[in-house]
Short mmCIF file of C-alpha atoms in Angstrom, two decimals:
data_model
loop_
_atom_site.label_atom_id
_atom_site.label_comp_id
_atom_site.label_asym_id
_atom_site.label_seq_id
_atom_site.Cartn_x
_atom_site.Cartn_y
_atom_site.Cartn_z
CA MET A 1 -146.55 7.19 3.67
CA TYR A 2 -143.28 8.46 4.01
CA ALA A 3 -140.30 5.94 3.52
CA PHE A 4 -138.50 4.23 6.84
CA ASP A 5 -136.36 1.59 7.42
CA PHE A 6 -137.87 -2.15 8.24
CA ASP A 7 -136.39 -4.40 10.96
CA ARG A 8 -138.43 -7.65 11.89
CA PRO A 9 -135.56 -9.09 14.91
CA ALA A 10 -136.35 -12.76 16.16
CA THR A 11 -135.45 -11.78 19.83
CA LEU A 12 -136.50 -9.42 22.38
CA ASP A 13 -133.29 -8.22 22.80
CA ALA A 14 -132.78 -7.66 19.27
CA ALA A 15 -135.59 -5.59 19.24
CA LEU A 16 -134.55 -3.59 22.27
CA ALA A 17 -130.97 -3.04 20.45
CA ALA A 18 -133.15 -1.69 17.06
CA LEU A 19 -135.22 0.51 18.91
CA GLN A 20 -132.05 2.40 20.32
CA ASP A 21 -132.25 4.54 17.14
CA GLU A 22 -133.52 8.14 17.17
CA ASP A 23 -137.31 8.38 15.96
CA ALA A 24 -137.35 4.31 15.72
CA GLN A 25 -140.80 3.05 16.49
CA ALA A 26 -142.19 -0.11 17.45
CA LEU A 27 -144.68 -2.24 15.12
CA GLY A 28 -147.22 -4.69 17.09
CA GLY A 29 -150.28 -5.49 14.58
CA GLY A 30 -150.31 -2.37 12.89
CA GLN A 31 -154.35 -1.67 12.75
CA THR A 32 -153.55 1.62 14.03
CA LEU A 33 -149.85 2.26 13.12
CA ILE A 34 -150.45 1.77 9.54
CA PRO A 35 -153.28 4.35 8.89
CA THR A 36 -151.72 6.66 10.95
CA LEU A 37 -148.52 6.71 8.70
CA LYS A 38 -150.50 6.48 6.05
CA GLN A 39 -151.91 9.90 6.56
CA ARG A 40 -148.48 10.97 7.41
CA LEU A 41 -148.92 11.80 11.03
CA ALA A 42 -146.04 9.94 12.01
CA GLN A 43 -142.70 9.77 10.64
CA PRO A 44 -140.46 7.12 12.44
CA SER A 45 -136.76 6.53 10.85
CA LYS A 46 -137.64 3.11 11.52
CA LEU A 47 -139.92 0.53 12.33
CA VAL A 48 -139.20 -2.60 14.55
CA SER A 49 -141.73 -5.05 13.95
CA LEU A 50 -142.44 -7.22 17.20
CA THR A 51 -144.61 -9.92 15.24
CA ALA A 52 -141.61 -12.57 14.94
CA ILE A 53 -140.56 -12.87 18.48
CA PRO A 54 -141.94 -16.08 19.76
CA GLU A 55 -141.81 -15.47 23.52
CA LEU A 56 -143.95 -12.45 23.43
CA SER A 57 -146.94 -14.76 21.67
CA GLY A 58 -149.28 -16.91 23.97
CA VAL A 59 -152.10 -17.17 26.62
CA ARG A 60 -151.65 -19.27 29.62
CA ALA A 61 -153.51 -19.33 32.68
CA ASP A 62 -151.73 -20.47 35.91
CA ASP A 63 -152.04 -19.15 39.76
CA GLY A 64 -155.12 -17.53 39.34
CA ALA A 65 -153.98 -15.18 36.70
CA LEU A 66 -154.02 -15.01 32.90
CA THR A 67 -150.75 -13.93 31.56
CA ILE A 68 -151.20 -12.93 27.76
CA GLY A 69 -148.09 -11.84 25.41
CA ALA A 70 -147.91 -8.73 24.49
CA ALA A 71 -147.55 -9.92 20.71
CA THR A 72 -151.03 -11.93 20.84
CA THR A 73 -153.63 -11.32 18.69
CA HIS A 74 -157.54 -10.19 19.45
CA ALA A 75 -158.40 -13.09 17.45
CA ALA A 76 -156.15 -15.65 19.61
CA VAL A 77 -157.10 -13.75 22.76
CA ALA A 78 -160.59 -14.59 21.89
CA GLU A 79 -160.26 -18.26 21.41
CA GLN A 80 -157.89 -18.76 23.83
CA ALA A 81 -159.20 -16.49 26.93
CA ALA A 82 -162.53 -18.40 26.57
CA GLY A 83 -162.37 -20.83 29.02
CA SER A 84 -160.39 -18.95 31.78
CA TYR A 85 -161.65 -15.16 31.52
CA PRO A 86 -164.64 -15.15 29.41
CA ALA A 87 -165.43 -11.61 29.72
CA LEU A 88 -162.13 -10.85 28.47
CA ALA A 89 -162.58 -13.37 25.34
CA CYS A 90 -165.62 -11.51 24.60
CA LEU A 91 -163.68 -8.33 24.56
CA ALA A 92 -161.38 -9.58 22.33
CA ALA A 93 -163.90 -11.12 19.93
CA GLN A 94 -165.83 -7.65 19.65
CA ILE A 95 -162.52 -5.50 18.61
CA GLY A 96 -162.95 -4.50 15.02
CA ASP A 97 -163.58 -6.71 12.49
CA PRO A 98 -162.33 -10.32 11.77
CA ALA A 99 -159.53 -9.16 10.04
CA VAL A 100 -158.44 -6.69 12.50
CA ARG A 101 -158.57 -9.22 14.83
CA ASN A 102 -156.35 -11.28 13.19
CA ARG A 103 -153.73 -8.28 13.01
CA GLY A 104 -154.01 -6.29 16.03
CA THR A 105 -152.43 -7.14 19.28
CA ILE A 106 -153.01 -6.42 22.82
CA GLY A 107 -149.43 -5.28 23.77
CA GLY A 108 -150.13 -2.26 21.00
CA SER A 109 -153.68 -1.48 21.87
CA LEU A 110 -152.19 -0.70 24.99
CA ALA A 111 -149.45 1.13 24.08
CA ASN A 112 -151.36 3.02 21.92
CA ASN A 113 -153.47 3.86 24.48
CA ASP A 114 -156.22 5.44 22.57
CA PRO A 115 -159.44 6.81 24.22
CA SER A 116 -161.87 4.94 22.61
CA ALA A 117 -160.20 1.34 22.76
CA CYS A 118 -161.34 -1.52 24.53
CA TYR A 119 -158.32 -3.39 26.14
CA PRO A 120 -157.44 -0.64 28.64
CA ALA A 121 -160.93 -0.99 30.26
CA ALA A 122 -160.10 -4.53 30.72
CA ALA A 123 -156.90 -4.00 32.01
CA LEU A 124 -157.69 -1.22 34.26
CA ALA A 125 -161.00 -3.06 35.63
CA SER A 126 -159.33 -6.16 36.33
CA GLY A 127 -155.88 -4.24 38.07
CA ALA A 128 -153.47 -6.09 35.47
CA THR A 129 -150.01 -5.94 35.78
CA ILE A 130 -148.42 -4.30 32.46
CA VAL A 131 -144.75 -6.61 32.10
CA THR A 132 -142.08 -4.49 30.01
CA ASN A 133 -138.71 -5.83 29.21
CA ALA A 134 -137.80 -3.43 32.11
CA ARG A 135 -139.87 -3.54 34.81
CA GLN A 136 -144.04 -4.13 35.80
CA ILE A 137 -146.53 -1.47 35.96
CA ALA A 138 -149.43 -1.58 37.39
CA ALA A 139 -152.40 -0.79 35.33
CA ASP A 140 -153.60 2.44 38.09
CA ASP A 141 -150.10 3.65 36.99
CA TYR A 142 -149.84 2.88 33.44
CA PHE A 143 -152.68 4.66 31.77
CA GLN A 144 -151.88 8.56 32.06
CA GLY A 145 -154.47 10.26 29.87
CA MET A 146 -155.26 10.19 26.07
CA PHE A 147 -152.57 8.40 24.21
CA ALA A 148 -150.54 8.50 27.22
CA THR A 149 -148.77 5.61 29.23
CA ALA A 150 -146.13 5.29 31.45
CA LEU A 151 -144.16 3.86 29.00
CA ASP A 152 -140.74 5.22 28.49
CA GLU A 153 -139.07 5.77 24.67
CA GLY A 154 -137.69 2.29 23.54
CA GLU A 155 -139.58 0.31 26.56
CA ILE A 156 -141.56 -2.59 25.27
CA ILE A 157 -144.53 -4.46 26.74
CA THR A 158 -143.13 -7.93 27.05
CA GLU A 159 -147.03 -9.63 28.48
CA VAL A 160 -150.08 -8.45 30.34
CA ARG A 161 -151.26 -10.26 33.69
CA PHE A 162 -154.86 -10.53 34.44
CA PRO A 163 -155.39 -11.57 38.12
CA LEU A 164 -158.87 -13.58 37.29
CA PRO A 165 -162.18 -12.40 38.71
CA GLU A 166 -164.83 -14.20 40.15
CA LYS A 167 -167.35 -12.33 38.19
CA ALA A 168 -166.94 -9.90 35.18
CA ALA A 169 -168.71 -8.52 31.84
CA TYR A 170 -168.04 -5.71 29.12
CA MET A 171 -170.38 -3.79 27.66
CA LYS A 172 -169.64 -2.14 24.57
CA PHE A 173 -171.86 0.60 22.61
CA GLU A 174 -170.58 0.18 19.72
CA GLN A 175 -169.83 2.86 17.38
CA PRO A 176 -171.01 1.17 14.46
CA ALA A 177 -168.81 3.05 11.41
CA SER A 178 -165.36 2.25 13.44
CA ARG A 179 -166.37 -0.25 15.46
CA PHE A 180 -164.80 1.52 18.52
CA ALA A 181 -166.62 1.76 21.81
CA LEU A 182 -168.65 5.14 21.87
CA VAL A 183 -168.82 4.01 25.54
CA GLY A 184 -167.50 0.97 27.15
CA VAL A 185 -167.61 -0.38 30.56
CA PHE A 186 -165.70 -3.35 32.13
CA VAL A 187 -167.10 -4.67 35.49
CA ALA A 188 -165.11 -7.04 37.05
CA LYS A 189 -165.76 -8.57 40.73
CA TYR A 190 -162.56 -9.56 43.26
CA PRO A 191 -162.59 -11.10 46.81
CA ASP A 192 -161.46 -7.83 47.97
CA GLY A 193 -164.24 -5.82 45.86
CA VAL A 194 -165.55 -4.53 42.50
CA ARG A 195 -163.70 -2.75 39.99
CA VAL A 196 -165.17 -0.29 37.21
CA ALA A 197 -163.26 1.12 33.99
CA VAL A 198 -164.61 3.12 31.62
CA THR A 199 -163.60 3.86 28.00
CA GLY A 200 -164.62 5.84 25.28
CA ALA A 201 -166.43 8.32 27.14
CA SER A 202 -163.57 10.90 28.95
CA GLU A 203 -161.21 13.32 27.46
CA GLU A 204 -158.59 11.59 30.02
CA GLY A 205 -159.00 8.19 28.61
CA VAL A 206 -159.85 5.32 30.31
CA PHE A 207 -161.09 5.97 33.94
CA ARG A 208 -162.22 4.05 37.13
CA TRP A 209 -165.83 4.99 38.66
CA THR A 210 -165.03 4.57 41.83
CA GLU A 211 -168.43 5.68 43.08
CA ALA A 212 -169.78 2.86 41.42
CA GLU A 213 -166.85 0.48 42.39
CA ALA A 214 -167.82 1.35 46.25
CA ALA A 215 -171.63 0.86 45.69
CA LEU A 216 -171.28 -2.74 43.76
CA SER A 217 -168.80 -3.78 46.45
CA ALA A 218 -171.65 -3.52 49.00
CA ASP A 219 -174.47 -4.72 47.01
CA PHE A 220 -173.48 -6.43 43.46
CA SER A 221 -176.80 -5.52 41.26
CA PRO A 222 -177.96 -3.04 38.82
CA GLU A 223 -180.18 -1.48 41.43
CA ALA A 224 -177.07 -0.54 43.45
CA ILE A 225 -175.76 2.01 41.09
CA ALA A 226 -179.30 2.99 39.69
CA GLY A 227 -179.05 6.54 41.75
CA LEU A 228 -175.45 7.41 40.64
CA SER A 229 -174.25 9.25 37.44
CA VAL A 230 -170.88 10.75 36.16
CA PRO A 231 -170.35 14.00 35.55
CA SER A 232 -170.34 15.28 32.15
CA ASP A 233 -167.63 17.86 32.59
CA ASP A 234 -164.67 15.95 30.84
CA MET A 235 -166.75 13.75 28.55
CA ILE A 236 -165.66 13.46 24.78
CA GLY A 237 -168.17 15.67 23.07
CA ASP A 238 -168.34 14.93 19.31
CA LEU A 239 -170.54 14.25 16.29
CA HIS A 240 -171.53 10.85 17.33
CA GLY A 241 -172.46 12.03 20.95
CA THR A 242 -172.53 14.87 23.16
CA PRO A 243 -171.29 14.79 26.92
CA ASP A 244 -174.31 14.17 28.32
CA TYR A 245 -175.15 11.13 26.40
CA ARG A 246 -171.40 9.98 27.02
CA ALA A 247 -172.27 10.51 30.82
CA HIS A 248 -176.03 8.82 30.87
CA LEU A 249 -174.75 5.58 28.68
CA VAL A 250 -171.66 4.87 31.14
CA GLY A 251 -174.48 4.30 34.14
CA VAL A 252 -176.40 2.46 31.43
CA MET A 253 -173.49 0.11 30.52
CA THR A 254 -172.22 -0.42 33.85
CA ALA A 255 -175.53 -1.34 34.67
CA ARG A 256 -175.94 -4.04 31.85
CA ALA A 257 -172.16 -5.30 32.92
CA VAL A 258 -173.39 -6.07 36.54
CA ARG A 259 -176.45 -7.75 35.01
CA ASP A 260 -174.49 -10.04 32.43
CA ALA A 261 -171.48 -10.77 34.90
CA VAL A 262 -169.96 -14.13 34.16
CA MET B 1 -135.21 -2.53 -0.71
CA THR B 2 -135.58 -6.11 1.05
CA LYS B 3 -135.99 -9.21 -0.41
CA VAL B 4 -138.80 -10.56 0.80
CA SER B 5 -139.83 -14.32 0.25
CA MET B 6 -143.42 -16.16 0.69
CA THR B 7 -145.67 -18.52 -0.67
CA VAL B 8 -148.36 -17.22 -2.83
CA ASN B 9 -151.35 -19.52 -3.91
CA GLY B 10 -149.15 -22.25 -3.39
CA ARG B 11 -146.03 -20.70 -5.42
CA PRO B 12 -142.67 -19.61 -3.70
CA VAL B 13 -142.23 -16.09 -4.68
CA SER B 14 -139.75 -13.59 -3.82
CA GLY B 15 -139.07 -9.68 -4.47
CA GLU B 16 -137.46 -6.84 -3.92
CA VAL B 17 -139.66 -4.48 -1.52
CA GLU B 18 -139.09 -1.47 0.79
CA GLY B 19 -139.95 -1.36 4.45
CA ARG B 20 -143.15 0.65 3.57
CA THR B 21 -144.40 -1.79 0.73
CA LEU B 22 -147.63 -2.93 1.77
CA LEU B 23 -148.85 -6.73 1.18
CA VAL B 24 -151.41 -5.73 -1.43
CA GLN B 25 -148.54 -3.28 -3.45
CA PHE B 26 -146.42 -6.43 -3.39
CA LEU B 27 -149.00 -9.16 -4.54
CA ARG B 28 -150.42 -6.20 -7.04
CA GLU B 29 -147.19 -4.58 -8.38
CA GLY B 30 -144.59 -6.87 -7.83
CA LEU B 31 -146.74 -10.32 -9.04
CA GLY B 32 -149.50 -8.74 -10.94
CA LEU B 33 -151.83 -10.56 -8.75
CA THR B 34 -154.61 -7.73 -9.34
CA GLY B 35 -157.41 -9.72 -8.17
CA THR B 36 -157.00 -8.32 -4.90
CA HIS B 37 -158.51 -4.90 -4.70
CA VAL B 38 -158.02 -1.52 -2.79
CA GLY B 39 -160.77 0.10 -2.02
CA CYS B 40 -160.33 2.36 0.71
CA ASP B 41 -157.06 1.84 1.47
CA THR B 42 -158.17 2.56 5.51
CA SER B 43 -158.65 -0.79 6.25
CA GLN B 44 -162.26 -0.23 6.42
CA CYS B 45 -163.74 -1.48 3.43
CA GLY B 46 -162.07 -5.19 3.28
CA ALA B 47 -161.70 -5.07 -0.36
CA CYS B 48 -158.23 -6.11 0.10
CA VAL B 49 -158.74 -9.23 2.10
CA VAL B 50 -156.37 -12.18 1.86
CA HIS B 51 -155.64 -15.48 3.66
CA VAL B 52 -152.19 -15.36 5.47
CA ASP B 53 -151.05 -18.65 7.30
CA GLY B 54 -154.97 -19.38 6.97
CA ARG B 55 -156.35 -15.98 8.61
CA ALA B 56 -158.32 -13.14 6.57
CA VAL B 57 -156.26 -10.23 6.88
CA LYS B 58 -156.40 -6.69 5.23
CA SER B 59 -153.53 -6.75 2.68
CA CYS B 60 -153.82 -3.04 2.79
CA THR B 61 -152.86 -2.98 6.22
CA MET B 62 -149.99 -5.21 6.73
CA PHE B 63 -146.31 -4.33 5.36
CA ALA B 64 -145.12 -7.07 3.10
CA GLN B 65 -142.09 -7.72 4.83
CA GLU B 66 -144.68 -8.99 7.74
CA ALA B 67 -145.72 -11.76 5.26
CA GLU B 68 -141.72 -12.99 5.22
CA GLY B 69 -142.06 -16.85 5.14
CA ALA B 70 -145.68 -16.71 5.22
CA GLU B 71 -148.48 -18.90 3.43
CA VAL B 72 -150.72 -16.30 1.55
CA VAL B 73 -153.55 -17.15 -0.67
CA THR B 74 -155.28 -14.63 -2.68
CA ILE B 75 -158.85 -14.75 -4.89
CA GLU B 76 -156.33 -16.11 -7.76
CA GLY B 77 -155.82 -19.16 -5.79
CA MET B 78 -159.41 -19.85 -4.78
CA ALA B 79 -160.56 -21.77 -8.22
CA ASN B 80 -160.51 -25.14 -8.42
CA ALA B 81 -157.21 -27.11 -10.02
CA ASP B 82 -158.98 -27.61 -13.28
CA GLY B 83 -160.11 -23.74 -13.80
CA SER B 84 -163.60 -24.30 -12.68
CA LEU B 85 -165.08 -21.82 -9.82
CA SER B 86 -165.13 -22.56 -6.17
CA VAL B 87 -168.00 -23.43 -4.23
CA ILE B 88 -168.19 -19.94 -2.75
CA GLN B 89 -167.29 -18.44 -6.30
CA GLN B 90 -169.95 -20.32 -8.20
CA ALA B 91 -172.41 -19.72 -4.78
CA PHE B 92 -172.16 -15.85 -5.51
CA GLN B 93 -172.61 -16.36 -9.42
CA ASP B 94 -175.87 -18.36 -8.90
CA HIS B 95 -177.02 -16.12 -6.16
CA HIS B 96 -176.10 -12.83 -7.50
CA GLY B 97 -173.73 -12.16 -4.73
CA LEU B 98 -172.41 -9.54 -7.06
CA GLN B 99 -173.13 -6.47 -9.01
CA CYS B 100 -170.19 -4.37 -9.85
CA GLY B 101 -167.64 -6.81 -8.31
CA PHE B 102 -165.37 -4.53 -6.70
CA CYS B 103 -165.86 -6.05 -3.20
CA THR B 104 -166.22 -9.69 -4.49
CA PRO B 105 -162.73 -10.78 -3.93
CA GLY B 106 -162.45 -9.46 -0.26
CA MET B 107 -166.29 -10.84 0.25
CA VAL B 108 -165.05 -14.01 -1.01
CA MET B 109 -161.82 -14.34 1.16
CA SER B 110 -163.76 -13.63 4.13
CA ALA B 111 -166.47 -15.93 3.37
CA ALA B 112 -164.03 -18.59 2.82
CA ALA B 113 -162.20 -17.98 6.55
CA LEU B 114 -165.60 -17.68 8.00
CA LEU B 115 -166.75 -21.18 6.53
CA ALA B 116 -163.50 -22.92 7.39
CA ASP B 117 -163.86 -21.98 11.09
CA ASN B 118 -167.60 -22.34 11.11
CA PRO B 119 -168.84 -24.48 8.43
CA HIS B 120 -172.60 -23.69 8.85
CA PRO B 121 -172.92 -20.33 10.31
CA SER B 122 -176.46 -18.61 10.55
CA GLU B 123 -177.46 -15.73 8.74
CA ALA B 124 -176.13 -13.28 11.94
CA GLU B 125 -173.17 -15.27 12.38
CA ILE B 126 -172.44 -14.48 8.41
CA ARG B 127 -173.58 -10.56 8.91
CA ALA B 128 -171.37 -10.13 12.16
CA TYR B 129 -168.58 -11.87 10.21
CA LEU B 130 -168.57 -9.34 7.24
CA GLU B 131 -168.58 -6.34 9.30
CA GLY B 132 -165.31 -5.45 8.05
CA ASN B 133 -166.32 -6.20 4.29
CA ILE B 134 -168.24 -2.96 2.94
CA CYS B 135 -170.64 -3.85 -0.24
CA ARG B 136 -171.84 -0.45 -2.35
CA CYS B 137 -174.09 -2.07 -4.45
CA THR B 138 -175.94 -5.59 -2.91
CA GLY B 139 -177.25 -4.47 0.03
CA TYR B 140 -175.37 -7.48 1.32
CA HIS B 141 -178.41 -9.89 1.05
CA ASN B 142 -177.58 -11.93 -1.95
CA ILE B 143 -173.98 -12.21 -0.43
CA VAL B 144 -175.39 -13.57 2.64
CA LYS B 145 -177.44 -15.70 0.55
CA ALA B 146 -174.38 -17.04 -1.33
CA ILE B 147 -172.07 -17.97 1.61
CA MET B 148 -175.44 -19.90 3.52
CA ALA B 149 -176.07 -21.86 -0.22
CA ALA B 150 -172.01 -22.20 -0.13
CA SER B 151 -172.04 -23.77 3.13
CA GLY B 152 -174.67 -26.50 2.14
CA GLN B 153 -177.70 -24.93 3.63
CA ASP B 154 -181.40 -24.34 2.19
CA VAL B 155 -181.60 -21.14 1.07
CA SER B 156 -184.98 -21.30 -1.02
CA ALA B 157 -186.81 -19.52 1.96
CA ILE B 158 -184.67 -16.64 1.75
CA ALA B 159 -186.53 -14.42 -0.63
CA ALA B 160 -184.77 -12.84 -3.56
CA GLU B 161 -185.18 -9.34 -2.65
#
């Protein structure tokens, strides 16, 4: 790692001030950023840790929504969201491995927007709101392609608000070495319709499969999407799977998510 | 350099660290606690697992300054007060849960974290919990058996293959 200054402020205001420095970088749980720094793929002048700010952590359910502080770990979401949003808790419990889940945070995952990460699928399928120090961003506007988001320089995610669905499930076809999603599909059924978000598959990052959404909104059953398929043009192709394979998996995992939705 | 203070194995410690100093570097090079191993240094293998405030974490993927004020437990803190092996450590010995031993500190720390949460795990639960701990010698069979034995479950039916 290149050398950098390290700041661990206790308040959001102090963190925002610290991030004004040129090339300062926010640090969540570090489960992606630290390996990146070790490979010298990033050279921040300063890391600003967000883990000592009490208001950024916690899970609370109110008014038909589940609100999760950005610095809440995957392990905490798995434990504390199990009653109110079991599909989301189940997703959190499948990220990485136990030690990674004890450090990695939801805010870090969403800020990084890895094209194979799990949380972006949940946020997009739930029509979640990404709340920052400055504004509220709808998930439909937030994800802007591989590793790209609507966040501005120095902007910090403070919490994420998930409207609670009637039913939902996340199905992850795991790449067993990395434990990222080769393809992951999050299906969420709301009174005004069904949303389907796919991660791991597209070169453009997480996306909504609108054709399936329309079919499932009319008939919430695996059979409703039996004849549908996504084009493989924009799918990721690598040594783990071809674009065609990933496109096929999108349909398979969507059907399984519908079957198991709770 | 910044001063960092924490409790390691019940003992208050402090030292000067850089921003980039990892927790595992502070433990090994700062405190001389070399029982915690660095295997892959890419957060895959789990040889560096320690407990921070009761949670298993990979100490190669956490900065020392993030542990400011924390309660840290390493493999050196696992033996009983009289120096005898803890139940988990003894079970690893009794059931041949190690061969070269390089991964063992992380295996024992992960096992302890699992049993603290789930005192009687099934074999499947143990294998799932050890996803982030890699052993290149044993094939995991006797590690799983040792952890089941440490949790007080009967392992006589599990073949010693």
